[in-house]
Coordinates of C-alpha atoms and ligand atoms in Angstrom, one line a residue:
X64 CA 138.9 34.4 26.0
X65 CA 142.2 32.4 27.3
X66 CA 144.9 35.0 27.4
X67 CA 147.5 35.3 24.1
X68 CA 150.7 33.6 23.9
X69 CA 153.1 35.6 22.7
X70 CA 156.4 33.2 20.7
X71 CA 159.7 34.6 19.5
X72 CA 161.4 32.8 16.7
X73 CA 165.3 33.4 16.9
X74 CA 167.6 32.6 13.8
X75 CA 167.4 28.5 13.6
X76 CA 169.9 26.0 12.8
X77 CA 169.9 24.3 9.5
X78 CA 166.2 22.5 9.0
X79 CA 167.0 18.8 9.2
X80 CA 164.8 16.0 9.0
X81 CA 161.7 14.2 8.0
X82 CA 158.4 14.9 8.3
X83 CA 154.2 14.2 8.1
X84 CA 152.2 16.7 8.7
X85 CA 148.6 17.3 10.3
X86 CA 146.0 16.3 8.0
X87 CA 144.2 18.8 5.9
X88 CA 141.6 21.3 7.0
X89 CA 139.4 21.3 3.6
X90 CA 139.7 17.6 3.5
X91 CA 138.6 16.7 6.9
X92 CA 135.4 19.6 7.4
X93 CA 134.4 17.7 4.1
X94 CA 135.0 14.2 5.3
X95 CA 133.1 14.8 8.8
X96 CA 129.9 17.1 7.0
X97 CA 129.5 14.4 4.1
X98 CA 130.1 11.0 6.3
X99 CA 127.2 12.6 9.2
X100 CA 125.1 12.7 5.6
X101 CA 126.1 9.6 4.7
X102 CA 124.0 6.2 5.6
X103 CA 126.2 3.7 8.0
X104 CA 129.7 4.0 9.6
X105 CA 132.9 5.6 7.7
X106 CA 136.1 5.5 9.2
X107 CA 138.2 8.8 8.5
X108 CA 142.1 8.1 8.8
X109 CA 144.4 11.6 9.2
X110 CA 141.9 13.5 10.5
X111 CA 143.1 17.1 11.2
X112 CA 142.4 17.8 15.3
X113 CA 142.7 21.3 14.7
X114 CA 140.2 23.6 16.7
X115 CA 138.5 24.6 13.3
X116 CA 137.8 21.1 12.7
X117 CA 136.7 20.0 15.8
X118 CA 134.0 22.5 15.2
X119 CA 132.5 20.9 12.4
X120 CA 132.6 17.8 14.7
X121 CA 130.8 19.3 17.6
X122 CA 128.4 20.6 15.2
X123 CA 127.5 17.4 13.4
X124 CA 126.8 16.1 16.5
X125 CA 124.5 18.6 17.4
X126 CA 122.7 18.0 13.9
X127 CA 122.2 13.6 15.0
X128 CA 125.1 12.6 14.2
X129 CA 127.3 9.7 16.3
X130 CA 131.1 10.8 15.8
X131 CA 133.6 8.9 18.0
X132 CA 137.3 8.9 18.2
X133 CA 139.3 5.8 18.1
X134 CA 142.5 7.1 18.8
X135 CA 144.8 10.1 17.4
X136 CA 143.5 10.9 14.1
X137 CA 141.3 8.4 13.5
X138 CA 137.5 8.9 13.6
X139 CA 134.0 7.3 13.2
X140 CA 131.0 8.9 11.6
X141 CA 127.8 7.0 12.0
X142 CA 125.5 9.7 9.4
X143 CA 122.4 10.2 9.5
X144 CA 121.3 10.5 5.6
X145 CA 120.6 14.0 3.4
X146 CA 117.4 14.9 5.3
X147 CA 117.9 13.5 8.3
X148 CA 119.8 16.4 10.6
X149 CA 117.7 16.9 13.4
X150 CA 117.4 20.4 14.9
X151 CA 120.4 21.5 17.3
X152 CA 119.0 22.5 20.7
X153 CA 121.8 25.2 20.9
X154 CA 124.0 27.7 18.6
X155 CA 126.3 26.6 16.3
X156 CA 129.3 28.2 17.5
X157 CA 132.0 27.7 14.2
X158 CA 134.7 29.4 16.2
X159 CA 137.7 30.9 13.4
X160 CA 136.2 28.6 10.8
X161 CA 135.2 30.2 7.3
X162 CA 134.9 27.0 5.8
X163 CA 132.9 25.6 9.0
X164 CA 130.5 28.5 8.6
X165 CA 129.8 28.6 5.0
X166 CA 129.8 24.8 4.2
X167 CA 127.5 24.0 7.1
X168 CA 125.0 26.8 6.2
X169 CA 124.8 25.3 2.5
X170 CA 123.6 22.1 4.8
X171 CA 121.6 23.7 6.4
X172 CA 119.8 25.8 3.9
X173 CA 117.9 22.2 2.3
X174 CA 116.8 21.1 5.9
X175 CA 113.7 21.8 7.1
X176 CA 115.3 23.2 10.5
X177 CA 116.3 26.4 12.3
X178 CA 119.3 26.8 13.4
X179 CA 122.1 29.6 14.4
X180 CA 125.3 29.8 13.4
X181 CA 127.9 32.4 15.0
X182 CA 132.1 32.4 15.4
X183 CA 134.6 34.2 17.0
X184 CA 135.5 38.0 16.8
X185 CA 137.6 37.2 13.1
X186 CA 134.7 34.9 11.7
X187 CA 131.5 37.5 13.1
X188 CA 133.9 40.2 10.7
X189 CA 133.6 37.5 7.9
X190 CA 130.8 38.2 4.7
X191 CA 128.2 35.6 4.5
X192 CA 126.6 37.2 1.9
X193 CA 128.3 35.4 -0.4
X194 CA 126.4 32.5 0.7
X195 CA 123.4 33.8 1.8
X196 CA 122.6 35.3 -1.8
X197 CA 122.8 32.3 -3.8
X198 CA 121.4 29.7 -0.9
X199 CA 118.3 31.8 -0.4
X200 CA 116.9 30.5 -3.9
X201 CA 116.7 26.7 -2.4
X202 CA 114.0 28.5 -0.2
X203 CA 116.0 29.2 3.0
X204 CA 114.9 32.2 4.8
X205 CA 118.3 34.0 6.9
X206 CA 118.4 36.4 9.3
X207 CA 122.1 37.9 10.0
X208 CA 123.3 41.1 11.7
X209 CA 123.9 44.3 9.0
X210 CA 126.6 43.4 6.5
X211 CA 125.7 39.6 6.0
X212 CA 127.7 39.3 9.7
X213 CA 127.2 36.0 11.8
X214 CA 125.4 35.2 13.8
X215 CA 123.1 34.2 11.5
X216 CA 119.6 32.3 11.8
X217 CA 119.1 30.2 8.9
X218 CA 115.4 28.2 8.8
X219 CA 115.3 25.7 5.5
X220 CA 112.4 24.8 3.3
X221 CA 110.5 21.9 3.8
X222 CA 111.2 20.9 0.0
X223 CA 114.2 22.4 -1.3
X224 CA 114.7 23.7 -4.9
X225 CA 117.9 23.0 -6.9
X226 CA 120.1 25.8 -7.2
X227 CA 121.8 27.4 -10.2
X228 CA 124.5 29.7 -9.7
X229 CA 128.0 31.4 -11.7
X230 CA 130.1 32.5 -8.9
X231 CA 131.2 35.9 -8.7
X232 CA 134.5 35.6 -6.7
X233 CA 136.6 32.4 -7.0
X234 CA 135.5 30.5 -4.2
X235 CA 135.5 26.9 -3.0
X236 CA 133.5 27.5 -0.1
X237 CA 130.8 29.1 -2.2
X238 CA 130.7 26.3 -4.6
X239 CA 130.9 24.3 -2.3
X240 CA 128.1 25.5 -0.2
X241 CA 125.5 25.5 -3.3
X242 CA 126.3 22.1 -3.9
X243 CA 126.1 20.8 -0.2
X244 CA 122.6 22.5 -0.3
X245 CA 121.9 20.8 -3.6
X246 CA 122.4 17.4 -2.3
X247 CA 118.9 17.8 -0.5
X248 CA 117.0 19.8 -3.2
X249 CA 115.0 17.4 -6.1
X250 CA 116.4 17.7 -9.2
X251 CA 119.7 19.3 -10.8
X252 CA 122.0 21.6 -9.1
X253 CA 124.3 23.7 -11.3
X254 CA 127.8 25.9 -10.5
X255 CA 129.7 27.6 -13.1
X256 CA 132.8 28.7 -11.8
X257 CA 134.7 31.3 -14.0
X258 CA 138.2 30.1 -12.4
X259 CA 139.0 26.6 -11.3
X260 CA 138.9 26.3 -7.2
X261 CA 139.7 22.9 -5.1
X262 CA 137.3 20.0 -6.4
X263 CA 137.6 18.6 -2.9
X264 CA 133.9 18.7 -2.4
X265 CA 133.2 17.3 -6.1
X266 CA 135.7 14.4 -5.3
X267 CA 134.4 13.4 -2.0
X268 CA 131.0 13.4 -3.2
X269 CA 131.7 11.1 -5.3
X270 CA 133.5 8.7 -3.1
X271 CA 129.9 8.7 -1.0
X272 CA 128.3 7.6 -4.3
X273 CA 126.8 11.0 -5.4
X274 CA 126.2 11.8 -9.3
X275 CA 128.8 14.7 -10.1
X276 CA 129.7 15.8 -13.5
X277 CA 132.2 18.3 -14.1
X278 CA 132.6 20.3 -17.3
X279 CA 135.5 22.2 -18.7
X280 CA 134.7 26.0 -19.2
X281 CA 137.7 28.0 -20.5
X282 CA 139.6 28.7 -17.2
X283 CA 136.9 27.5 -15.0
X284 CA 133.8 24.5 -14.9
X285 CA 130.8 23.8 -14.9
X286 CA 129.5 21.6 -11.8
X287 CA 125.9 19.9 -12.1
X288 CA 125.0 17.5 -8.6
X289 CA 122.0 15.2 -9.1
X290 CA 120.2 16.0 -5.9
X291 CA 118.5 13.8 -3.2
X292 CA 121.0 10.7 -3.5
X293 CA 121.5 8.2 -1.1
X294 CA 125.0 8.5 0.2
X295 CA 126.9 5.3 1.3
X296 CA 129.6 5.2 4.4
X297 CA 133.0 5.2 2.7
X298 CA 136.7 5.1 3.9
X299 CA 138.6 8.1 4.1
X300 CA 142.4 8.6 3.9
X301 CA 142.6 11.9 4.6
X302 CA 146.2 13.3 2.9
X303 CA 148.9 15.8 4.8
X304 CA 148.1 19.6 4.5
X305 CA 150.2 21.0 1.4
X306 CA 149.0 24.8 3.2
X307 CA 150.5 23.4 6.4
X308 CA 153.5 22.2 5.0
X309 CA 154.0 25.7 3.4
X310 CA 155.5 26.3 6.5
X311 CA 158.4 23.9 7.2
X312 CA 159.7 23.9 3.1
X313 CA 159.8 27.3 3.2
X314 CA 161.5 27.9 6.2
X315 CA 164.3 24.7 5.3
X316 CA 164.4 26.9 1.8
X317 CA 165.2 30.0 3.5
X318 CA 167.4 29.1 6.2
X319 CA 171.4 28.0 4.7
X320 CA 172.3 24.9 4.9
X321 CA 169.0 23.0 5.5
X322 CA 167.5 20.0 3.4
X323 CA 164.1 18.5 4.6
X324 CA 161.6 16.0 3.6
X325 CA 157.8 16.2 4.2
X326 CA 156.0 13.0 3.6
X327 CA 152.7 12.8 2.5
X328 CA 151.4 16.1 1.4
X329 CA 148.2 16.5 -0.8
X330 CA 149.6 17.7 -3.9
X331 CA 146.3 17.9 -6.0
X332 CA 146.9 20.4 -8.8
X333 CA 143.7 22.8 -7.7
X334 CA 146.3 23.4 -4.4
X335 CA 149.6 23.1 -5.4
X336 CA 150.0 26.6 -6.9
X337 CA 152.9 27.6 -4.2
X338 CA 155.6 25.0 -5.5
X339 CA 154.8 25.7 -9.0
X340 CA 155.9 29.4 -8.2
X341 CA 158.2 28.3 -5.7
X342 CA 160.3 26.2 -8.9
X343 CA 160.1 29.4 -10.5
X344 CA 161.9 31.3 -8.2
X345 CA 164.7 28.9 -8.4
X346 CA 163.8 27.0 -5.3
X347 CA 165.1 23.6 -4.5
X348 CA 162.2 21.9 -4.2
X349 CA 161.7 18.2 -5.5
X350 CA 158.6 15.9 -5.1
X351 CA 159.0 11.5 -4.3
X352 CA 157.2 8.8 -4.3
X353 CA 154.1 10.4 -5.9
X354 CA 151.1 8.5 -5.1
X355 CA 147.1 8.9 -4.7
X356 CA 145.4 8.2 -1.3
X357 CA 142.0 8.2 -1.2
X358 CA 141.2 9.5 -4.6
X359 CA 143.7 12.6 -3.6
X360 CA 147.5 12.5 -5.2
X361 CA 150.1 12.9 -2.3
X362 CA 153.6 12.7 -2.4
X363 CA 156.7 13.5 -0.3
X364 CA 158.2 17.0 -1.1
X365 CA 162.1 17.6 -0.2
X366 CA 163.7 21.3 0.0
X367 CA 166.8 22.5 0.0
X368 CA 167.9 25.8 1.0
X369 CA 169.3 28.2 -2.2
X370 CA 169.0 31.5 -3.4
X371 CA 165.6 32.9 -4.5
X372 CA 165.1 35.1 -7.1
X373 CA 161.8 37.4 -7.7
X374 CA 158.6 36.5 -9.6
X375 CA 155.0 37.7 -10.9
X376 CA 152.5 35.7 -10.1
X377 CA 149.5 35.7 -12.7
X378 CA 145.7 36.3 -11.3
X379 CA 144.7 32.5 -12.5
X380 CA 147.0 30.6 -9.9
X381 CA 145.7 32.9 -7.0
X382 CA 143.0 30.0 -6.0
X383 CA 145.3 27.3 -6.5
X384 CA 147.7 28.9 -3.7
X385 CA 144.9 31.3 -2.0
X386 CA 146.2 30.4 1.5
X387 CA 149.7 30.3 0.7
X388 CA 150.2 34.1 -0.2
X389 CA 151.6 35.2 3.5
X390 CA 154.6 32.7 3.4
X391 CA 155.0 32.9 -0.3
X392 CA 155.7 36.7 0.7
X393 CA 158.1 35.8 2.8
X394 CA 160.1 33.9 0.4
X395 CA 159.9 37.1 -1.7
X396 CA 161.4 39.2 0.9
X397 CA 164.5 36.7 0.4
X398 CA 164.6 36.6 -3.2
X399 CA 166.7 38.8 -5.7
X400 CA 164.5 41.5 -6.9
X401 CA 161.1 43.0 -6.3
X402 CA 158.2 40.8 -6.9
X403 CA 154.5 41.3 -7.6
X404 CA 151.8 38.9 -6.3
X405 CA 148.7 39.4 -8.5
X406 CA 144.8 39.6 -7.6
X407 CA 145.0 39.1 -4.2
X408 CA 142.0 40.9 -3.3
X409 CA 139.6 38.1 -1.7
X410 CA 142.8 38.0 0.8
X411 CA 141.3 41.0 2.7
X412 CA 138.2 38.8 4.2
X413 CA 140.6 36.0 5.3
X414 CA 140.3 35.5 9.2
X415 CA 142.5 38.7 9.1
X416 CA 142.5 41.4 6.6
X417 CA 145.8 39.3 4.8
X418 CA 146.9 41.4 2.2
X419 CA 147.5 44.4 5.0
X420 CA 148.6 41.8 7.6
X421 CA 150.9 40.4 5.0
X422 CA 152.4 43.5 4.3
X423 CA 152.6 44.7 7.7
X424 CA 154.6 41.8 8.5
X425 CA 157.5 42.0 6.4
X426 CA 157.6 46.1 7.1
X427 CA 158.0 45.4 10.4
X428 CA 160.7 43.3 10.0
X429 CA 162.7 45.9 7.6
X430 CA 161.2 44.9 4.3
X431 CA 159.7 47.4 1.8
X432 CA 156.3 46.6 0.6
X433 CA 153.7 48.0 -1.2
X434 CA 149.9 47.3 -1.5
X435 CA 149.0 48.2 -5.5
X436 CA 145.0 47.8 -5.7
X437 CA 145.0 44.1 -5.4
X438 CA 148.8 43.6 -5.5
X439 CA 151.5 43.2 -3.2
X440 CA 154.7 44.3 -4.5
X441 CA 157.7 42.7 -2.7
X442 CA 161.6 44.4 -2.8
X443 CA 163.8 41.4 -2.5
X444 CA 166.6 42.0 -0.2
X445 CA 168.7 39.1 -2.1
X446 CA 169.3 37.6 1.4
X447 CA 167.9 37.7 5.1
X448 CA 166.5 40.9 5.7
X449 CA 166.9 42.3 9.2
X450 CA 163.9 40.9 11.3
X451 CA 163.9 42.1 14.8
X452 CA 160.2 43.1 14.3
X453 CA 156.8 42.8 16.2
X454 CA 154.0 41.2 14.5
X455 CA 150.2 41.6 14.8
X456 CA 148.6 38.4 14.1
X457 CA 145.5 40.0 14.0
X458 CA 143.4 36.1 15.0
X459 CA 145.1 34.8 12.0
X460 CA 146.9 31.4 12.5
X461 CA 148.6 31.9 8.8
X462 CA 149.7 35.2 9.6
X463 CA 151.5 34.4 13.0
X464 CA 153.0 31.0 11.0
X465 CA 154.5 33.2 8.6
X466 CA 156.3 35.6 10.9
X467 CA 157.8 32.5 12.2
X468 CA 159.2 31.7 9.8
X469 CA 160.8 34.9 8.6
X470 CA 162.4 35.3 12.3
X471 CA 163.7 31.7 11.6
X472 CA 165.8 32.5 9.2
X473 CA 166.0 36.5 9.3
X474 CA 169.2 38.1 10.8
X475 CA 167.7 38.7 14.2
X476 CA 164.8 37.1 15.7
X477 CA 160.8 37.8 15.2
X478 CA 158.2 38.0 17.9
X479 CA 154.2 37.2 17.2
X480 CA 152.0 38.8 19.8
X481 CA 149.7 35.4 19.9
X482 CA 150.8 32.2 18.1
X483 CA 147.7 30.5 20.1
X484 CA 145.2 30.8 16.8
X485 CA 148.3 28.2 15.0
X486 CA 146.2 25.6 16.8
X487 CA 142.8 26.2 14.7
X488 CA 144.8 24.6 11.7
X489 CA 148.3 23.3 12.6
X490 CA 148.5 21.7 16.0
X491 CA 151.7 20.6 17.2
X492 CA 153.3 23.7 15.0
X493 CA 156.4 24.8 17.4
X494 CA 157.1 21.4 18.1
X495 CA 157.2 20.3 14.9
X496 CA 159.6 23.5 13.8
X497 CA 161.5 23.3 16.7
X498 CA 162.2 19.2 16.1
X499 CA 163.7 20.4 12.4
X500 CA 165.8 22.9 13.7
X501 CA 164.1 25.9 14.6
X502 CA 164.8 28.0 18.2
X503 CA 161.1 29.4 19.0
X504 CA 161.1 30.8 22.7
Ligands
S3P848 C1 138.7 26.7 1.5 C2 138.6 27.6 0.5 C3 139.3 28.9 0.5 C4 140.5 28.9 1.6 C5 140.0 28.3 2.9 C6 139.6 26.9 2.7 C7 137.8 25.5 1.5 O1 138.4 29.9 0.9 O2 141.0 30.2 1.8 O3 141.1 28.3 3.8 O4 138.1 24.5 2.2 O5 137.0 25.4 0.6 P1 137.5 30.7 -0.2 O6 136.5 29.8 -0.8 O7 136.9 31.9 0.6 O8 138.5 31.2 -1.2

């Protein structure tokens, strides 16, 4: 364990400037999992070198594949085809990485290999069940510590079966796990998903060449994979994080006087959730130069600081912003009026229990809260609330980000007991902040 790094951010100047941002997180696991199952060399452009990702690097690696880096950001993956992942010699070690864990072991579960997945103190508190119950029926046996805890020993079937499964909880990482496992199981594997989650997976299965259909279901879809294709090396762009970039347009929204561009940002409509309730609230927030990269839309977003004012967010956005919660409460603590952020239950087994955390946060800081079953209810201080507060981050890089950003623009400054867990998805963070206006010390 290297020792925590406390940071203090003290009231900023006005947020000036432009910006890209690190590539994003989903993306890039994808693009490094599916290109070490593809068949020749892709090149992947953006790639986030953020701890959690270099984790699914390393362990591809272990698993046969040849993965090189050119220079920052850029990456080669020769793959190895679906069946061809040769047994690692050593544990998996996914360090904070939920999407690591849970995508790999959906890889894993079709191979006819054992292997052992564990993580850090956050991700060995993480369910795996939710994985572990639907990947079982391919024909994977798994061993894990009580409570579906890592580590975990997963040994596949030498012929996997296609899966069919309606997930329980809106989650990508689950349907994205069945349908990773499906890709080396003969015949048709089916997810029903009762809410809409990111389609990154669908999308960049189909840029490898993989059969994907995708049905409308009321709120949610119906996913069928044709299993055991041949993937082909293909190109990635990999777009800006739009759960990164939370960061920086919320804080030049918050702080008077600012006005900021960031350039690039993934703005796919299964992620975008946060500006849509961001215009709500009255926020100045304007997106350029709309584009798509990589089969992925991206623009350049611009905010402007301006007053807030509250809102309710309804349960069917909550995947569409699922990461986004933490700093979208921080907005609310600056808005006119109390707000309610709906059905935020699956934000207790984030790599921190979020919806406490979250809370916690803006108490400390001299903002009322309350936790309402799976609500947080928000009272608006109609300006900057006093700050001055301590802040747990509890291993949770989205929770120390946040706290940031509320001493950036609250009346006196805000210290995080360990920003170092900002590097698992956002390296380069303080700089970044600090380069736009913010004082972090
Ligand atoms: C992710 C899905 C979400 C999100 C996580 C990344 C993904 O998790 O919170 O940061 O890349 O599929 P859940 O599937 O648990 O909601």
């Amino acid at each position: 364990m290297t020792a925590p790094r406390p940071l203090t951010a003290h009231p900023a100047a006005p947020l000036r400037g432009t910006t890209p941002v690190p590539g994003d997180k989903s993306i890039s696991h994808r693009a490094l999992m599916l290109s070490a199952l593809a068949i020749g060399e892709t090149r992947i452009t953006g790639l986030l070198e953020g701890e959690d990702v270099l984790r699914t690097a390393a362990a591809m690696r272990a698993l046969g594949a040849t993965i090189t880096r050119d220079q920052a950001g850029v990456w080669r993956v020769s793959g190895v085809g679906i069946g061809g992942l040769a047994e690692p010699d050593d544990v998996l070690d996914m360090g904070n990485s939920g999407t690591a864990a849970r995508l790999l072991a959906g890889v894993l579960a079709s191979h006819p290999i054992v292997s052992v997945l564990t993580g850090d103190a956050s991700l060995r508190r993480r369910p795996m069940a939710r994985v572990i119950e639907p990947l079982g029926a391919c024909g994977a046996a798994f061993t894990c510590r009580a409570g579906g805890k890592l580590p975990m020993a997963i040994r596949g079937p030498v012929h996997a079966m296609p899966l069919a499964y309606r997930l329980p909880v809106a989650s990508a990482q689950v349907k994205s796990a069945v349908l990773l496992a499906g890709l080396n199981a003969r015949g048709l594997t089916r997810v029903e998903e009762p809410v809409a989650t990111r389609d990154h997976t669908e999308n960049m299965l189909r840029h490898f060449g993989a059969e994907v259909v995708v049905e409308p279901d009321g709120a949610g879809r119906v996913i069928t994979l044709a299993g055991q294709p041949e993937l082909t090396a293909a190109d990635i762009v990999v777009p800006g994080d739009p759960s990164s970039a939370a960061f920086p347009l919320v804080a030049a929204l918050l702080v008077e006087g600012s006005r900021i561009t960031v350039q690039g940002v993934g703005i796919n409509p299964l992620r975008a959730g946060l500006f849509s309730v961001l215009w709500e609230m009255g926020a100045k927030l304007s997106v350029e130069n709309e584009r798509t990269e990589g089969g992925e839309k991206v623009g350049d977003i611009i905010a402007e600081a301006g007053p807030l004012v509250a809102v309710e967010t309804p349960p069917e956005i909550t995947p569409s912003m699922i990461d986004e919660f933490p700093v979208l409460a921080v907005a609310c603590a600056f808005a006119r009026g109390t707000s309610r952020l709906r059905h935020l239950g699956e934000l207790r087994v984030k790599e921190s229990d979020r919806l406490a955390g979250t809370a916690a946060l803006l108490a400390a800081n001299g903002v009322r809260t309350e936790i309402d079953g799976d609500d947080l209810v928000v009272h608006g201080l109609g300006g900057p609330p006093p700050g001055g507060g301590q802040v747990a981050t509890l291993m949770d890089h989205r929770l120390a980000m946040s706290a940031l950003v509320l001493g950036s623009a609250a009346a006196a400054p805000v210290r995080v007991d360990d920003a170092a867990f900002i590097d698992t998805s956002f390296p380069g963070f303080a700089g970044l902040m600090t380069g736009l206006g913010c004082h972090f010390a």
